């Protein structure tokens, strides 16, 4: 009988230990909790329990906060022949299974269970029992820490609600978790960090710009302004024969020839009845080719005598750099009404090239100057014989209006660009075979595509990119330049391989063929373009100006670019 009671007591005590682990949020190997009545849970029968015996645990006292302790009662219930277990429970109920939770030190919390174990008879080894009690104690301390942290978080929530009360906002403490608090704090921290980064970049960029201003002095200088058109200037070009003059094509239905040194208008061509969209000079004769919105292209001859150069005014107040002063679009140059009235006027062309059914947007001479190519909004490009003005070939294939055409300086190659986001290479080197290659790499209108020395083509687009292509590998560009504005008619310095990019945002930037940015031409309220820059043109051999730009501010500008210094700074 004594052995039976002792065995029952041991089993009841072991089950009580399993229940303590479940109360702390963990499950021992013999604690399999199942739902039961409100405030109570029942376990399944332990492996050693007698048939028909179940154990009920009262967790109601665990919900009482602030009492300073939790009382655990394990009450085996008799359901058959387990009277011995009930008697054992009654004998040891008052001292063996009562665990009081206090705010004492860690040694005091662990001393009570150890004393209980020393006075009890158990089949578990003492080392195992000691380890179990240490683990349960650690779990209990973890829950203590969580409880204290929860109280602190609630106090923080109350403080936040008090602060936000004046703004009519409040945070529900029951729904706001610690993670949400961290998220809000992280969001505000990231905003502050971004503001600091922006301020830092702005300040450092100004410092870097000041250094660039010091080291880039006299690299890019505005030398001359050519003012006389009554409307925006679409195109600019430099004569390739002596005397070297500057030509401009304008929306005012005229084309003007200028003295580069003095800025005086030398010749005015007024044979078109529509906007003059482009101008190109013959490679060996004093002939000009202009394309117009009147659906024609004209070839006309000019004879000029250059005036005596005058001293050049100092216009080096500002050089290449990143600083700029915004100016209004209304601040356009004053146009003298008589600026082109004193110069000779040409009204009749030598040859008129007619075959297009839409605006002729561009025209250029093929190598040798015996043929000319035109590009039109009727989606075709036409090849003409200059002497007879007869149509030789009609180049079709583009899906939308053409925007530009360009010829190779030494070979019978033509490249046409279009609003269909492509540009095409036409090969006329073999008279019997006219091959066509299509380049697809842009996502918007290709505004221009030009040849360079060798086997490269450079294309610019309204998608704000410039791409450098190798004619031997047309699948992908060998370099890509990304900018912040749409790009208009580009031009390449053949000898130094520098690309001049005119932008819609009134800027002109210089890049090399590998995509490295070299400089930005100065622009301020006193100099530079005030509206969209439409075109750029290099004149490498001219001693005074080697780069020209024009825009819709009705002026063309001559620049002096110190190319060796520019490349050295790179």
mmCIF file with all atom_site columns, C-alpha atoms in Angstrom, residues 152-259:
data_model
loop_
_atom_site.group_PDB
_atom_site.id
_atom_site.type_symbol
_atom_site.label_atom_id
_atom_site.label_alt_id
_atom_site.label_comp_id
_atom_site.label_asym_id
_atom_site.label_entity_id
_atom_site.label_seq_id
_atom_site.pdbx_PDB_ins_code
_atom_site.Cartn_x
_atom_site.Cartn_y
_atom_site.Cartn_z
_atom_site.occupancy
_atom_site.B_iso_or_equiv
_atom_site.pdbx_formal_charge
_atom_site.auth_seq_id
_atom_site.auth_comp_id
_atom_site.auth_asym_id
_atom_site.auth_atom_id
_atom_site.pdbx_PDB_model_num
ATOM 1   C CA . UNK A 1 152 ? 7.047  50.056 -21.080 1.00 0.00 ? 152 UNK A CA 1
ATOM 2   C CA . UNK A 1 153 ? 5.575  49.986 -24.587 1.00 0.00 ? 153 UNK A CA 1
ATOM 3   C CA . UNK A 1 154 ? 2.153  50.837 -23.270 1.00 0.00 ? 154 UNK A CA 1
ATOM 4   C CA . UNK A 1 155 ? 3.585  53.792 -21.411 1.00 0.00 ? 155 UNK A CA 1
ATOM 5   C CA . UNK A 1 156 ? 5.252  54.955 -24.648 1.00 0.00 ? 156 UNK A CA 1
ATOM 6   C CA . UNK A 1 157 ? 1.940  54.645 -26.472 1.00 0.00 ? 157 UNK A CA 1
ATOM 7   C CA . UNK A 1 158 ? 0.209  56.743 -23.845 1.00 0.00 ? 158 UNK A CA 1
ATOM 8   C CA . UNK A 1 159 ? 2.917  59.396 -24.182 1.00 0.00 ? 159 UNK A CA 1
ATOM 9   C CA . UNK A 1 160 ? 2.504  59.466 -27.962 1.00 0.00 ? 160 UNK A CA 1
ATOM 10  C CA . UNK A 1 161 ? -1.257 59.783 -27.659 1.00 0.00 ? 161 UNK A CA 1
ATOM 11  C CA . UNK A 1 162 ? -0.806 62.743 -25.353 1.00 0.00 ? 162 UNK A CA 1
ATOM 12  C CA . UNK A 1 163 ? 1.523  64.426 -27.858 1.00 0.00 ? 163 UNK A CA 1
ATOM 13  C CA . UNK A 1 164 ? -0.806 63.803 -30.783 1.00 0.00 ? 164 UNK A CA 1
ATOM 14  C CA . UNK A 1 165 ? -3.944 64.789 -28.961 1.00 0.00 ? 165 UNK A CA 1
ATOM 15  C CA . UNK A 1 166 ? -3.417 68.435 -29.853 1.00 0.00 ? 166 UNK A CA 1
ATOM 16  C CA . UNK A 1 167 ? -3.319 67.503 -33.559 1.00 0.00 ? 167 UNK A CA 1
ATOM 17  C CA . UNK A 1 168 ? -6.470 65.428 -33.367 1.00 0.00 ? 168 UNK A CA 1
ATOM 18  C CA . UNK A 1 169 ? -4.601 62.162 -33.895 1.00 0.00 ? 169 UNK A CA 1
ATOM 19  C CA . UNK A 1 170 ? -4.359 59.156 -31.653 1.00 0.00 ? 170 UNK A CA 1
ATOM 20  C CA . UNK A 1 171 ? -2.815 55.694 -31.721 1.00 0.00 ? 171 UNK A CA 1
ATOM 21  C CA . UNK A 1 172 ? -4.704 52.690 -30.447 1.00 0.00 ? 172 UNK A CA 1
ATOM 22  C CA . UNK A 1 173 ? -2.442 51.026 -27.949 1.00 0.00 ? 173 UNK A CA 1
ATOM 23  C CA . UNK A 1 174 ? -4.171 47.709 -28.385 1.00 0.00 ? 174 UNK A CA 1
ATOM 24  C CA . UNK A 1 175 ? -3.391 47.614 -32.092 1.00 0.00 ? 175 UNK A CA 1
ATOM 25  C CA . UNK A 1 176 ? 0.012  49.303 -32.301 1.00 0.00 ? 176 UNK A CA 1
ATOM 26  C CA . UNK A 1 177 ? 2.784  46.809 -31.882 1.00 0.00 ? 177 UNK A CA 1
ATOM 27  C CA . UNK A 1 178 ? 6.459  47.315 -31.332 1.00 0.00 ? 178 UNK A CA 1
ATOM 28  C CA . UNK A 1 179 ? 7.124  46.526 -34.967 1.00 0.00 ? 179 UNK A CA 1
ATOM 29  C CA . UNK A 1 180 ? 4.788  49.310 -36.048 1.00 0.00 ? 180 UNK A CA 1
ATOM 30  C CA . UNK A 1 181 ? 6.550  51.745 -33.759 1.00 0.00 ? 181 UNK A CA 1
ATOM 31  C CA . UNK A 1 182 ? 9.851  50.738 -35.303 1.00 0.00 ? 182 UNK A CA 1
ATOM 32  C CA . UNK A 1 183 ? 8.398  51.146 -38.786 1.00 0.00 ? 183 UNK A CA 1
ATOM 33  C CA . UNK A 1 184 ? 7.224  54.706 -38.052 1.00 0.00 ? 184 UNK A CA 1
ATOM 34  C CA . UNK A 1 185 ? 10.557 55.570 -36.514 1.00 0.00 ? 185 UNK A CA 1
ATOM 35  C CA . UNK A 1 186 ? 12.439 54.052 -39.440 1.00 0.00 ? 186 UNK A CA 1
ATOM 36  C CA . UNK A 1 187 ? 10.292 56.010 -41.929 1.00 0.00 ? 187 UNK A CA 1
ATOM 37  C CA . UNK A 1 188 ? 10.957 59.331 -40.236 1.00 0.00 ? 188 UNK A CA 1
ATOM 38  C CA . UNK A 1 189 ? 14.652 58.470 -39.945 1.00 0.00 ? 189 UNK A CA 1
ATOM 39  C CA . UNK A 1 190 ? 14.882 57.647 -43.647 1.00 0.00 ? 190 UNK A CA 1
ATOM 40  C CA . UNK A 1 191 ? 13.223 60.963 -44.547 1.00 0.00 ? 191 UNK A CA 1
ATOM 41  C CA . UNK A 1 192 ? 15.718 62.844 -42.407 1.00 0.00 ? 192 UNK A CA 1
ATOM 42  C CA . UNK A 1 193 ? 18.576 60.865 -43.934 1.00 0.00 ? 193 UNK A CA 1
ATOM 43  C CA . UNK A 1 194 ? 17.385 61.695 -47.460 1.00 0.00 ? 194 UNK A CA 1
ATOM 44  C CA . UNK A 1 195 ? 17.202 65.405 -46.623 1.00 0.00 ? 195 UNK A CA 1
ATOM 45  C CA . UNK A 1 196 ? 20.743 65.280 -45.253 1.00 0.00 ? 196 UNK A CA 1
ATOM 46  C CA . UNK A 1 197 ? 21.986 63.506 -48.387 1.00 0.00 ? 197 UNK A CA 1
ATOM 47  C CA . UNK A 1 198 ? 20.305 66.063 -50.663 1.00 0.00 ? 198 UNK A CA 1
ATOM 48  C CA . UNK A 1 199 ? 21.791 68.964 -48.741 1.00 0.00 ? 199 UNK A CA 1
ATOM 49  C CA . UNK A 1 200 ? 25.200 67.303 -48.746 1.00 0.00 ? 200 UNK A CA 1
ATOM 50  C CA . UNK A 1 201 ? 25.128 66.675 -52.497 1.00 0.00 ? 201 UNK A CA 1
ATOM 51  C CA . UNK A 1 202 ? 24.023 70.228 -53.224 1.00 0.00 ? 202 UNK A CA 1
ATOM 52  C CA . UNK A 1 203 ? 26.806 71.706 -51.116 1.00 0.00 ? 203 UNK A CA 1
ATOM 53  C CA . UNK A 1 204 ? 29.483 69.394 -52.479 1.00 0.00 ? 204 UNK A CA 1
ATOM 54  C CA . UNK A 1 205 ? 28.385 69.964 -56.086 1.00 0.00 ? 205 UNK A CA 1
ATOM 55  C CA . UNK A 1 206 ? 28.888 73.688 -55.603 1.00 0.00 ? 206 UNK A CA 1
ATOM 56  C CA . UNK A 1 207 ? 32.359 73.030 -54.202 1.00 0.00 ? 207 UNK A CA 1
ATOM 57  C CA . UNK A 1 208 ? 33.215 70.752 -57.133 1.00 0.00 ? 208 UNK A CA 1
ATOM 58  C CA . UNK A 1 209 ? 31.857 73.356 -59.565 1.00 0.00 ? 209 UNK A CA 1
ATOM 59  C CA . UNK A 1 210 ? 34.117 75.982 -58.079 1.00 0.00 ? 210 UNK A CA 1
ATOM 60  C CA . UNK A 1 211 ? 37.108 73.742 -58.635 1.00 0.00 ? 211 UNK A CA 1
ATOM 61  C CA . UNK A 1 212 ? 35.966 73.067 -62.218 1.00 0.00 ? 212 UNK A CA 1
ATOM 62  C CA . UNK A 1 213 ? 35.645 76.799 -62.782 1.00 0.00 ? 213 UNK A CA 1
ATOM 63  C CA . UNK A 1 214 ? 39.223 77.270 -61.672 1.00 0.00 ? 214 UNK A CA 1
ATOM 64  C CA . UNK A 1 215 ? 40.714 74.386 -63.639 1.00 0.00 ? 215 UNK A CA 1
ATOM 65  C CA . UNK A 1 216 ? 38.589 74.748 -66.810 1.00 0.00 ? 216 UNK A CA 1
ATOM 66  C CA . UNK A 1 217 ? 39.218 78.420 -67.463 1.00 0.00 ? 217 UNK A CA 1
ATOM 67  C CA . UNK A 1 218 ? 39.329 79.325 -71.161 1.00 0.00 ? 218 UNK A CA 1
ATOM 68  C CA . UNK A 1 219 ? 38.319 75.787 -72.224 1.00 0.00 ? 219 UNK A CA 1
ATOM 69  C CA . UNK A 1 220 ? 34.948 76.880 -73.671 1.00 0.00 ? 220 UNK A CA 1
ATOM 70  C CA . UNK A 1 221 ? 34.489 80.500 -74.666 1.00 0.00 ? 221 UNK A CA 1
ATOM 71  C CA . UNK A 1 222 ? 31.636 82.272 -76.395 1.00 0.00 ? 222 UNK A CA 1
ATOM 72  C CA . UNK A 1 223 ? 33.283 84.207 -79.222 1.00 0.00 ? 223 UNK A CA 1
ATOM 73  C CA . UNK A 1 224 ? 30.561 85.535 -81.510 1.00 0.00 ? 224 UNK A CA 1
ATOM 74  C CA . UNK A 1 225 ? 26.789 85.850 -81.774 1.00 0.00 ? 225 UNK A CA 1
ATOM 75  C CA . UNK A 1 226 ? 25.100 85.909 -85.179 1.00 0.00 ? 226 UNK A CA 1
ATOM 76  C CA . UNK A 1 227 ? 21.811 87.759 -84.890 1.00 0.00 ? 227 UNK A CA 1
ATOM 77  C CA . UNK A 1 228 ? 19.536 88.686 -87.799 1.00 0.00 ? 228 UNK A CA 1
ATOM 78  C CA . UNK A 1 229 ? 16.825 86.062 -88.309 1.00 0.00 ? 229 UNK A CA 1
ATOM 79  C CA . UNK A 1 230 ? 13.237 86.942 -87.478 1.00 0.00 ? 230 UNK A CA 1
ATOM 80  C CA . UNK A 1 231 ? 12.316 83.429 -86.355 1.00 0.00 ? 231 UNK A CA 1
ATOM 81  C CA . UNK A 1 232 ? 13.916 80.349 -84.888 1.00 0.00 ? 232 UNK A CA 1
ATOM 82  C CA . UNK A 1 233 ? 16.980 78.839 -86.560 1.00 0.00 ? 233 UNK A CA 1
ATOM 83  C CA . UNK A 1 234 ? 16.679 75.142 -87.419 1.00 0.00 ? 234 UNK A CA 1
ATOM 84  C CA . UNK A 1 235 ? 20.093 74.357 -88.861 1.00 0.00 ? 235 UNK A CA 1
ATOM 85  C CA . UNK A 1 236 ? 23.655 75.645 -88.987 1.00 0.00 ? 236 UNK A CA 1
ATOM 86  C CA . UNK A 1 237 ? 26.516 74.627 -91.265 1.00 0.00 ? 237 UNK A CA 1
ATOM 87  C CA . UNK A 1 238 ? 30.063 75.712 -92.168 1.00 0.00 ? 238 UNK A CA 1
ATOM 88  C CA . UNK A 1 239 ? 31.386 75.977 -95.718 1.00 0.00 ? 239 UNK A CA 1
ATOM 89  C CA . UNK A 1 240 ? 34.066 73.461 -96.694 1.00 0.00 ? 240 UNK A CA 1
ATOM 90  C CA . UNK A 1 241 ? 35.686 75.718 -99.313 1.00 0.00 ? 241 UNK A CA 1
ATOM 91  C CA . UNK A 1 242 ? 37.301 79.122 -99.236 1.00 0.00 ? 242 UNK A CA 1
ATOM 92  C CA . UNK A 1 243 ? 36.073 81.589 -98.204 1.00 0.00 ? 243 UNK A CA 1
ATOM 93  C CA . UNK A 1 244 ? 34.803 79.826 -95.088 1.00 0.00 ? 244 UNK A CA 1
ATOM 94  C CA . UNK A 1 245 ? 31.385 81.197 -94.155 1.00 0.00 ? 245 UNK A CA 1
ATOM 95  C CA . UNK A 1 246 ? 28.652 80.226 -91.767 1.00 0.00 ? 246 UNK A CA 1
ATOM 96  C CA . UNK A 1 247 ? 25.192 79.304 -93.043 1.00 0.00 ? 247 UNK A CA 1
ATOM 97  C CA . UNK A 1 248 ? 21.917 79.289 -91.095 1.00 0.00 ? 248 UNK A CA 1
ATOM 98  C CA . UNK A 1 249 ? 18.432 78.028 -92.038 1.00 0.00 ? 249 UNK A CA 1
ATOM 99  C CA . UNK A 1 250 ? 15.461 79.629 -90.352 1.00 0.00 ? 250 UNK A CA 1
ATOM 100 C CA . UNK A 1 251 ? 11.722 79.307 -89.939 1.00 0.00 ? 251 UNK A CA 1
ATOM 101 C CA . UNK A 1 252 ? 11.456 82.879 -91.315 1.00 0.00 ? 252 UNK A CA 1
ATOM 102 C CA . UNK A 1 253 ? 11.706 81.358 -94.860 1.00 0.00 ? 253 UNK A CA 1
ATOM 103 C CA . UNK A 1 254 ? 15.290 82.534 -95.383 1.00 0.00 ? 254 UNK A CA 1
ATOM 104 C CA . UNK A 1 255 ? 18.836 81.224 -95.250 1.00 0.00 ? 255 UNK A CA 1
ATOM 105 C CA . UNK A 1 256 ? 21.682 83.558 -94.328 1.00 0.00 ? 256 UNK A CA 1
ATOM 106 C CA . UNK A 1 257 ? 25.434 83.379 -94.886 1.00 0.00 ? 257 UNK A CA 1
ATOM 107 C CA . UNK A 1 258 ? 27.628 85.027 -92.237 1.00 0.00 ? 258 UNK A CA 1
ATOM 108 C CA . UNK A 1 259 ? 31.168 86.206 -91.812 1.00 0.00 ? 259 UNK A CA 1
#
